[in-house]
GROMACS .gro file of C-alpha atoms in nm:
model
  345
    1UNK     CA    1  -6.694  -1.094   0.310
    2UNK     CA    2  -6.469  -0.902   0.549
    3UNK     CA    3  -6.604  -0.850   0.900
    4UNK     CA    4  -6.398  -0.635   1.139
    5UNK     CA    5  -6.449  -0.686   1.510
    6UNK     CA    6  -6.455  -0.373   1.726
    7UNK     CA    7  -6.186  -0.518   1.950
    8UNK     CA    8  -5.939  -0.555   1.669
    9UNK     CA    9  -6.019  -0.216   1.523
   10UNK     CA   10  -5.845  -0.073   1.827
   11UNK     CA   11  -5.524  -0.228   1.701
   12UNK     CA   12  -5.348  -0.006   1.449
   13UNK     CA   13  -5.306  -0.176   1.112
   14UNK     CA   14  -5.179   0.006   0.805
   15UNK     CA   15  -5.195  -0.105   0.443
   16UNK     CA   16  -4.849  -0.197   0.310
   17UNK     CA   17  -4.697  -0.144  -0.031
   18UNK     CA   18  -4.723  -0.430  -0.277
   19UNK     CA   19  -4.424  -0.586  -0.446
   20UNK     CA   20  -4.572  -0.507  -0.785
   21UNK     CA   21  -4.613  -0.133  -0.728
   22UNK     CA   22  -4.408   0.098  -0.948
   23UNK     CA   23  -4.195   0.270  -0.684
   24UNK     CA   24  -4.068   0.612  -0.772
   25UNK     CA   25  -4.359   0.701  -1.001
   26UNK     CA   26  -4.624   0.781  -0.741
   27UNK     CA   27  -4.798   1.104  -0.848
   28UNK     CA   28  -4.752   1.403  -0.619
   29UNK     CA   29  -5.094   1.543  -0.710
   30UNK     CA   30  -5.394   1.529  -0.481
   31UNK     CA   31  -5.572   1.270  -0.695
   32UNK     CA   32  -5.728   0.989  -0.493
   33UNK     CA   33  -5.812   0.765  -0.789
   34UNK     CA   34  -5.602   0.447  -0.758
   35UNK     CA   35  -5.414   0.316  -1.057
   36UNK     CA   36  -5.473  -0.034  -1.194
   37UNK     CA   37  -5.151  -0.149  -1.025
   38UNK     CA   38  -5.259   0.000  -0.691
   39UNK     CA   39  -5.601  -0.165  -0.717
   40UNK     CA   40  -5.436  -0.503  -0.770
   41UNK     CA   41  -5.162  -0.461  -0.511
   42UNK     CA   42  -5.170  -0.714  -0.228
   43UNK     CA   43  -5.305  -0.602   0.108
   44UNK     CA   44  -5.042  -0.716   0.354
   45UNK     CA   45  -5.019  -0.715   0.731
   46UNK     CA   46  -4.777  -0.436   0.818
   47UNK     CA   47  -4.703  -0.478   1.188
   48UNK     CA   48  -4.594  -0.770   1.405
   49UNK     CA   49  -4.947  -0.868   1.511
   50UNK     CA   50  -5.078  -1.224   1.534
   51UNK     CA   51  -5.405  -1.164   1.347
   52UNK     CA   52  -5.421  -1.030   0.991
   53UNK     CA   53  -5.710  -0.788   0.948
   54UNK     CA   54  -5.874  -1.034   0.707
   55UNK     CA   55  -5.882  -1.284   0.995
   56UNK     CA   56  -6.012  -1.046   1.262
   57UNK     CA   57  -6.348  -1.220   1.242
   58UNK     CA   58  -6.197  -1.497   1.454
   59UNK     CA   59  -6.167  -1.248   1.739
   60UNK     CA   60  -6.510  -1.104   1.665
   61UNK     CA   61  -6.657  -1.454   1.683
   62UNK     CA   62  -6.488  -1.515   2.020
   63UNK     CA   63  -6.601  -1.175   2.147
   64UNK     CA   64  -6.963  -1.171   2.031
   65UNK     CA   65  -7.096  -1.521   1.966
   66UNK     CA   66  -7.351  -1.644   2.217
   67UNK     CA   67  -7.270  -1.915   2.465
   68UNK     CA   68  -7.486  -2.163   2.276
   69UNK     CA   69  -7.317  -2.082   1.943
   70UNK     CA   70  -6.968  -2.118   2.086
   71UNK     CA   71  -7.079  -2.441   2.248
   72UNK     CA   72  -7.129  -2.593   1.902
   73UNK     CA   73  -6.756  -2.573   1.837
   74UNK     CA   74  -6.591  -2.591   2.178
   75UNK     CA   75  -6.625  -2.793   2.499
   76UNK     CA   76  -6.859  -2.629   2.748
   77UNK     CA   77  -6.589  -2.567   3.008
   78UNK     CA   78  -6.379  -2.382   2.749
   79UNK     CA   79  -6.681  -2.174   2.645
   80UNK     CA   80  -6.746  -2.083   3.007
   81UNK     CA   81  -6.386  -1.964   3.047
   82UNK     CA   82  -6.403  -1.756   2.726
   83UNK     CA   83  -6.737  -1.595   2.814
   84UNK     CA   84  -6.625  -1.515   3.167
   85UNK     CA   85  -6.302  -1.359   3.046
   86UNK     CA   86  -6.456  -1.151   2.763
   87UNK     CA   87  -6.698  -0.999   3.014
   88UNK     CA   88  -6.400  -0.813   3.161
   89UNK     CA   89  -6.237  -0.704   2.832
   90UNK     CA   90  -6.267  -0.804   2.465
   91UNK     CA   91  -6.000  -1.021   2.310
   92UNK     CA   92  -5.755  -0.825   2.096
   93UNK     CA   93  -5.513  -1.097   1.980
   94UNK     CA   94  -5.464  -1.472   1.957
   95UNK     CA   95  -5.212  -1.446   2.239
   96UNK     CA   96  -5.485  -1.284   2.447
   97UNK     CA   97  -5.724  -1.567   2.364
   98UNK     CA   98  -5.457  -1.825   2.442
   99UNK     CA   99  -5.421  -1.682   2.792
  100UNK     CA  100  -5.768  -1.818   2.877
  101UNK     CA  101  -5.746  -2.147   3.068
  102UNK     CA  102  -5.786  -2.452   2.841
  103UNK     CA  103  -5.747  -2.249   2.520
  104UNK     CA  104  -5.454  -2.385   2.319
  105UNK     CA  105  -5.379  -2.445   1.950
  106UNK     CA  106  -5.658  -2.701   1.908
  107UNK     CA  107  -5.923  -2.473   2.059
  108UNK     CA  108  -5.803  -2.181   1.846
  109UNK     CA  109  -5.847  -2.391   1.533
  110UNK     CA  110  -6.197  -2.486   1.651
  111UNK     CA  111  -6.277  -2.117   1.699
  112UNK     CA  112  -6.143  -2.050   1.350
  113UNK     CA  113  -6.369  -2.325   1.216
  114UNK     CA  114  -6.671  -2.171   1.385
  115UNK     CA  115  -6.584  -1.825   1.258
  116UNK     CA  116  -6.552  -1.957   0.903
  117UNK     CA  117  -6.875  -2.159   0.916
  118UNK     CA  118  -7.067  -1.861   1.052
  119UNK     CA  119  -6.917  -1.630   0.786
  120UNK     CA  120  -6.711  -1.418   1.023
  121UNK     CA  121  -6.414  -1.493   0.793
  122UNK     CA  122  -6.389  -1.609   0.434
  123UNK     CA  123  -6.123  -1.716   0.183
  124UNK     CA  124  -5.929  -1.393   0.234
  125UNK     CA  125  -5.822  -1.545   0.567
  126UNK     CA  126  -5.605  -1.854   0.522
  127UNK     CA  127  -5.633  -1.934   0.891
  128UNK     CA  128  -5.421  -1.986   1.201
  129UNK     CA  129  -5.078  -2.136   1.139
  130UNK     CA  130  -4.823  -2.171   1.418
  131UNK     CA  131  -4.991  -1.914   1.639
  132UNK     CA  132  -5.062  -1.643   1.382
  133UNK     CA  133  -5.365  -1.591   1.158
  134UNK     CA  134  -5.255  -1.498   0.806
  135UNK     CA  135  -5.435  -1.358   0.506
  136UNK     CA  136  -5.430  -1.490   0.151
  137UNK     CA  137  -5.197  -1.206   0.048
  138UNK     CA  138  -4.970  -1.275   0.345
  139UNK     CA  139  -4.953  -1.637   0.235
  140UNK     CA  140  -4.849  -1.543  -0.118
  141UNK     CA  141  -4.569  -1.325   0.018
  142UNK     CA  142  -4.451  -1.595   0.261
  143UNK     CA  143  -4.443  -1.862  -0.010
  144UNK     CA  144  -4.262  -1.633  -0.254
  145UNK     CA  145  -3.997  -1.549   0.005
  146UNK     CA  146  -3.928  -1.906   0.114
  147UNK     CA  147  -3.909  -2.024  -0.245
  148UNK     CA  148  -3.653  -1.758  -0.342
  149UNK     CA  149  -3.452  -1.661  -0.034
  150UNK     CA  150  -3.078  -1.727  -0.032
  151UNK     CA  151  -2.922  -1.977   0.208
  152UNK     CA  152  -2.732  -1.719   0.414
  153UNK     CA  153  -3.034  -1.492   0.461
  154UNK     CA  154  -3.270  -1.776   0.554
  155UNK     CA  155  -3.033  -1.897   0.825
  156UNK     CA  156  -3.015  -1.541   0.961
  157UNK     CA  157  -3.396  -1.517   0.961
  158UNK     CA  158  -3.405  -1.850   1.150
  159UNK     CA  159  -3.104  -1.823   1.385
  160UNK     CA  160  -3.243  -2.078   1.631
  161UNK     CA  161  -3.388  -2.315   1.369
  162UNK     CA  162  -3.089  -2.434   1.169
  163UNK     CA  163  -3.250  -2.768   1.085
  164UNK     CA  164  -3.573  -2.595   0.990
  165UNK     CA  165  -3.386  -2.370   0.747
  166UNK     CA  166  -3.208  -2.668   0.593
  167UNK     CA  167  -3.535  -2.855   0.557
  168UNK     CA  168  -3.702  -2.558   0.387
  169UNK     CA  169  -3.414  -2.524   0.142
  170UNK     CA  170  -3.422  -2.896   0.064
  171UNK     CA  171  -3.801  -2.918   0.028
  172UNK     CA  172  -3.891  -2.603  -0.166
  173UNK     CA  173  -4.069  -2.496  -0.380
  174UNK     CA  174  -4.383  -2.470  -0.167
  175UNK     CA  175  -4.731  -2.372  -0.277
  176UNK     CA  176  -4.894  -2.298   0.060
  177UNK     CA  177  -4.797  -2.149   0.394
  178UNK     CA  178  -4.934  -2.461   0.561
  179UNK     CA  179  -4.663  -2.669   0.392
  180UNK     CA  180  -4.401  -2.430   0.529
  181UNK     CA  181  -4.547  -2.438   0.880
  182UNK     CA  182  -4.558  -2.820   0.866
  183UNK     CA  183  -4.188  -2.848   0.775
  184UNK     CA  184  -3.982  -3.021   1.044
  185UNK     CA  185  -3.794  -2.770   1.256
  186UNK     CA  186  -4.035  -2.481   1.192
  187UNK     CA  187  -4.234  -2.367   1.496
  188UNK     CA  188  -4.417  -2.058   1.613
  189UNK     CA  189  -4.111  -1.834   1.648
  190UNK     CA  190  -3.964  -1.949   1.317
  191UNK     CA  191  -4.287  -1.910   1.123
  192UNK     CA  192  -4.343  -1.561   1.261
  193UNK     CA  193  -3.986  -1.463   1.166
  194UNK     CA  194  -4.052  -1.584   0.812
  195UNK     CA  195  -4.384  -1.398   0.797
  196UNK     CA  196  -4.221  -1.078   0.922
  197UNK     CA  197  -3.932  -1.106   0.678
  198UNK     CA  198  -4.176  -1.153   0.391
  199UNK     CA  199  -4.415  -0.866   0.458
  200UNK     CA  200  -4.302  -0.604   0.709
  201UNK     CA  201  -4.050  -0.415   0.492
  202UNK     CA  202  -4.258  -0.344   0.180
  203UNK     CA  203  -4.241   0.040   0.206
  204UNK     CA  204  -3.862   0.015   0.241
  205UNK     CA  205  -3.848  -0.223  -0.055
  206UNK     CA  206  -4.049   0.028  -0.259
  207UNK     CA  207  -3.793   0.296  -0.170
  208UNK     CA  208  -3.508   0.063  -0.271
  209UNK     CA  209  -3.679  -0.011  -0.601
  210UNK     CA  210  -3.705   0.362  -0.664
  211UNK     CA  211  -3.337   0.420  -0.583
  212UNK     CA  212  -3.232   0.137  -0.812
  213UNK     CA  213  -3.450   0.273  -1.092
  214UNK     CA  214  -3.274   0.612  -1.106
  215UNK     CA  215  -3.074   0.597  -1.430
  216UNK     CA  216  -2.696   0.640  -1.417
  217UNK     CA  217  -2.498   0.861  -1.651
  218UNK     CA  218  -2.212   0.612  -1.639
  219UNK     CA  219  -2.011   0.809  -1.386
  220UNK     CA  220  -2.177   0.710  -1.059
  221UNK     CA  221  -2.475   0.520  -0.921
  222UNK     CA  222  -2.621   0.326  -0.629
  223UNK     CA  223  -2.790  -0.006  -0.564
  224UNK     CA  224  -2.994  -0.087  -0.253
  225UNK     CA  225  -3.117  -0.434  -0.161
  226UNK     CA  226  -3.342  -0.579   0.109
  227UNK     CA  227  -3.299  -0.950   0.022
  228UNK     CA  228  -2.956  -1.074  -0.089
  229UNK     CA  229  -2.686  -1.338  -0.030
  230UNK     CA  230  -2.453  -1.145   0.198
  231UNK     CA  231  -2.199  -1.428   0.224
  232UNK     CA  232  -2.135  -1.446  -0.153
  233UNK     CA  233  -2.108  -1.068  -0.170
  234UNK     CA  234  -1.875  -1.039   0.130
  235UNK     CA  235  -1.651  -1.328   0.030
  236UNK     CA  236  -1.610  -1.229  -0.336
  237UNK     CA  237  -1.258  -1.133  -0.443
  238UNK     CA  238  -1.165  -0.832  -0.655
  239UNK     CA  239  -0.870  -0.779  -0.881
  240UNK     CA  240  -0.726  -0.435  -0.806
  241UNK     CA  241  -0.834  -0.344  -0.451
  242UNK     CA  242  -1.028  -0.544  -0.195
  243UNK     CA  243  -1.059  -0.382   0.150
  244UNK     CA  244  -1.304  -0.543   0.393
  245UNK     CA  245  -1.396  -0.463   0.750
  246UNK     CA  246  -1.650  -0.689   0.921
  247UNK     CA  247  -1.821  -0.692   1.259
  248UNK     CA  248  -2.031  -0.937   1.459
  249UNK     CA  249  -1.965  -1.237   1.234
  250UNK     CA  250  -1.880  -1.581   1.365
  251UNK     CA  251  -1.509  -1.656   1.306
  252UNK     CA  252  -1.594  -1.915   1.039
  253UNK     CA  253  -1.799  -1.655   0.849
  254UNK     CA  254  -1.536  -1.382   0.830
  255UNK     CA  255  -1.423  -1.336   0.469
  256UNK     CA  256  -1.058  -1.402   0.398
  257UNK     CA  257  -0.838  -1.100   0.468
  258UNK     CA  258  -1.110  -0.896   0.638
  259UNK     CA  259  -1.028  -0.669   0.928
  260UNK     CA  260  -1.245  -0.707   1.238
  261UNK     CA  261  -1.430  -0.411   1.387
  262UNK     CA  262  -1.520  -0.467   1.755
  263UNK     CA  263  -1.848  -0.276   1.761
  264UNK     CA  264  -2.175  -0.378   1.599
  265UNK     CA  265  -2.372  -0.137   1.385
  266UNK     CA  266  -2.679   0.040   1.522
  267UNK     CA  267  -2.992   0.193   1.372
  268UNK     CA  268  -2.824   0.530   1.316
  269UNK     CA  269  -2.544   0.375   1.109
  270UNK     CA  270  -2.785   0.175   0.895
  271UNK     CA  271  -3.005   0.476   0.829
  272UNK     CA  272  -2.707   0.695   0.746
  273UNK     CA  273  -2.591   0.454   0.477
  274UNK     CA  274  -2.936   0.422   0.322
  275UNK     CA  275  -2.966   0.801   0.330
  276UNK     CA  276  -2.626   0.827   0.162
  277UNK     CA  277  -2.733   0.599  -0.121
  278UNK     CA  278  -3.056   0.796  -0.157
  279UNK     CA  279  -2.867   1.126  -0.172
  280UNK     CA  280  -2.605   0.979  -0.407
  281UNK     CA  281  -2.865   0.938  -0.683
  282UNK     CA  282  -3.035   1.271  -0.613
  283UNK     CA  283  -3.333   1.106  -0.450
  284UNK     CA  284  -3.494   1.428  -0.327
  285UNK     CA  285  -3.561   1.539  -0.684
  286UNK     CA  286  -3.600   1.202  -0.855
  287UNK     CA  287  -3.805   0.995  -0.609
  288UNK     CA  288  -4.158   1.058  -0.487
  289UNK     CA  289  -4.175   1.218  -0.144
  290UNK     CA  290  -4.446   0.968  -0.055
  291UNK     CA  291  -4.221   0.672  -0.134
  292UNK     CA  292  -3.925   0.840   0.039
  293UNK     CA  293  -4.109   0.920   0.362
  294UNK     CA  294  -4.281   0.581   0.387
  295UNK     CA  295  -3.958   0.397   0.315
  296UNK     CA  296  -3.749   0.578   0.574
  297UNK     CA  297  -4.026   0.554   0.834
  298UNK     CA  298  -4.039   0.179   0.772
  299UNK     CA  299  -3.660   0.154   0.800
  300UNK     CA  300  -3.663   0.344   1.129
  301UNK     CA  301  -3.936   0.120   1.270
  302UNK     CA  302  -3.746  -0.196   1.177
  303UNK     CA  303  -3.406  -0.083   1.305
  304UNK     CA  304  -3.481   0.118   1.619
  305UNK     CA  305  -3.296  -0.032   1.915
  306UNK     CA  306  -3.155  -0.317   1.706
  307UNK     CA  307  -2.795  -0.434   1.658
  308UNK     CA  308  -2.643  -0.543   1.328
  309UNK     CA  309  -2.358  -0.758   1.210
  310UNK     CA  310  -2.210  -0.714   0.865
  311UNK     CA  311  -1.925  -0.589   0.650
  312UNK     CA  312  -1.807  -0.271   0.482
  313UNK     CA  313  -1.627  -0.340   0.156
  314UNK     CA  314  -1.436  -0.107  -0.073
  315UNK     CA  315  -1.319  -0.263  -0.396
  316UNK     CA  316  -1.174  -0.165  -0.730
  317UNK     CA  317  -1.157  -0.384  -1.038
  318UNK     CA  318  -0.935  -0.125  -1.211
  319UNK     CA  319  -0.767   0.207  -1.122
  320UNK     CA  320  -1.052   0.410  -1.274
  321UNK     CA  321  -1.348   0.303  -1.062
  322UNK     CA  322  -1.446   0.228  -0.704
  323UNK     CA  323  -1.737   0.050  -0.534
  324UNK     CA  324  -1.833   0.076  -0.168
  325UNK     CA  325  -2.065  -0.185  -0.017
  326UNK     CA  326  -2.232  -0.175   0.326
  327UNK     CA  327  -2.399  -0.493   0.453
  328UNK     CA  328  -2.612  -0.496   0.770
  329UNK     CA  329  -2.791  -0.798   0.917
  330UNK     CA  330  -2.998  -0.788   1.238
  331UNK     CA  331  -2.830  -1.022   1.485
  332UNK     CA  332  -3.163  -1.160   1.611
  333UNK     CA  333  -3.423  -1.166   1.332
  334UNK     CA  334  -3.208  -1.152   1.018
  335UNK     CA  335  -3.355  -0.829   0.877
  336UNK     CA  336  -3.093  -0.722   0.623
  337UNK     CA  337  -3.001  -0.418   0.418
  338UNK     CA  338  -2.729  -0.368   0.159
  339UNK     CA  339  -2.617  -0.049  -0.013
  340UNK     CA  340  -2.361  -0.017  -0.289
  341UNK     CA  341  -2.238   0.311  -0.433
  342UNK     CA  342  -1.991   0.341  -0.718
  343UNK     CA  343  -1.810   0.588  -0.940
  344UNK     CA  344  -1.609   0.552  -1.256
  345UNK     CA  345  -1.387   0.788  -1.452
   0.00000   0.00000   0.00000
């Protein structure tokens, strides 16, 4: 059963695209009947909130349960503080709840237990892990990402948790998000970064899938990627021509022979290159407007005001073809985008 508290309903939450959706084939008609794939698509958290909508019953329980009911699960002094605070304004997040005196991780888990026992949440809510309440679909996405992500990307997603990244790589595969949260070196900031990397770019990933699915006639084409091993791509050598310009990389990460550009990339540069790849394959006529608009809106939301390190690579394996690669990696949270366009005579 899904119970949505009025406090959380004030927080905007949109339904994200599932990894299994067939991007690029969304009908343009006004039909509202969902396909079998759409019906089975995971419902993912789509913004950087600390409560998945499937877990909003935790907040509803804190906001509406009587003093005596809360007192079954929490010490009386904690209940008094919660009841006094909610009289001024309802709780809208776990961070909000945690601002109440004496409410820390242990008390939040006790509230979660009460909410589950009283049927405010069910199995669709996995629970609170490292300061965020995740859904069952969020968990599946988190586990899939950690089990498959490349070394270079994971370290960029966890820039301040080097040991945590190493421990995840050495311990995987995982089957639950709890196992990931319990890994040494993974804390609240790290776990949230992983969650965000796993679920917040699904509309953009759908757009990339659509771009990649446009068939080539053998003369030109484009590839766009959200998750990739940028180091292996940037450090690869090419036989005929191999021009590289990089920016924002640590000296030990600069590929051999690369020129250094002093300025980082910004949101406008990243969007321009994704737009170029989209245009290169004739996206306006070959890709659903719904997928296009959602993907670019998602890209804009994830890149606005951000700075990116990366490389621009032009290579030729023979005199009759050319590939151009743009790699962008957020310098703080590791969000990454790669485009590659090519032509051949």
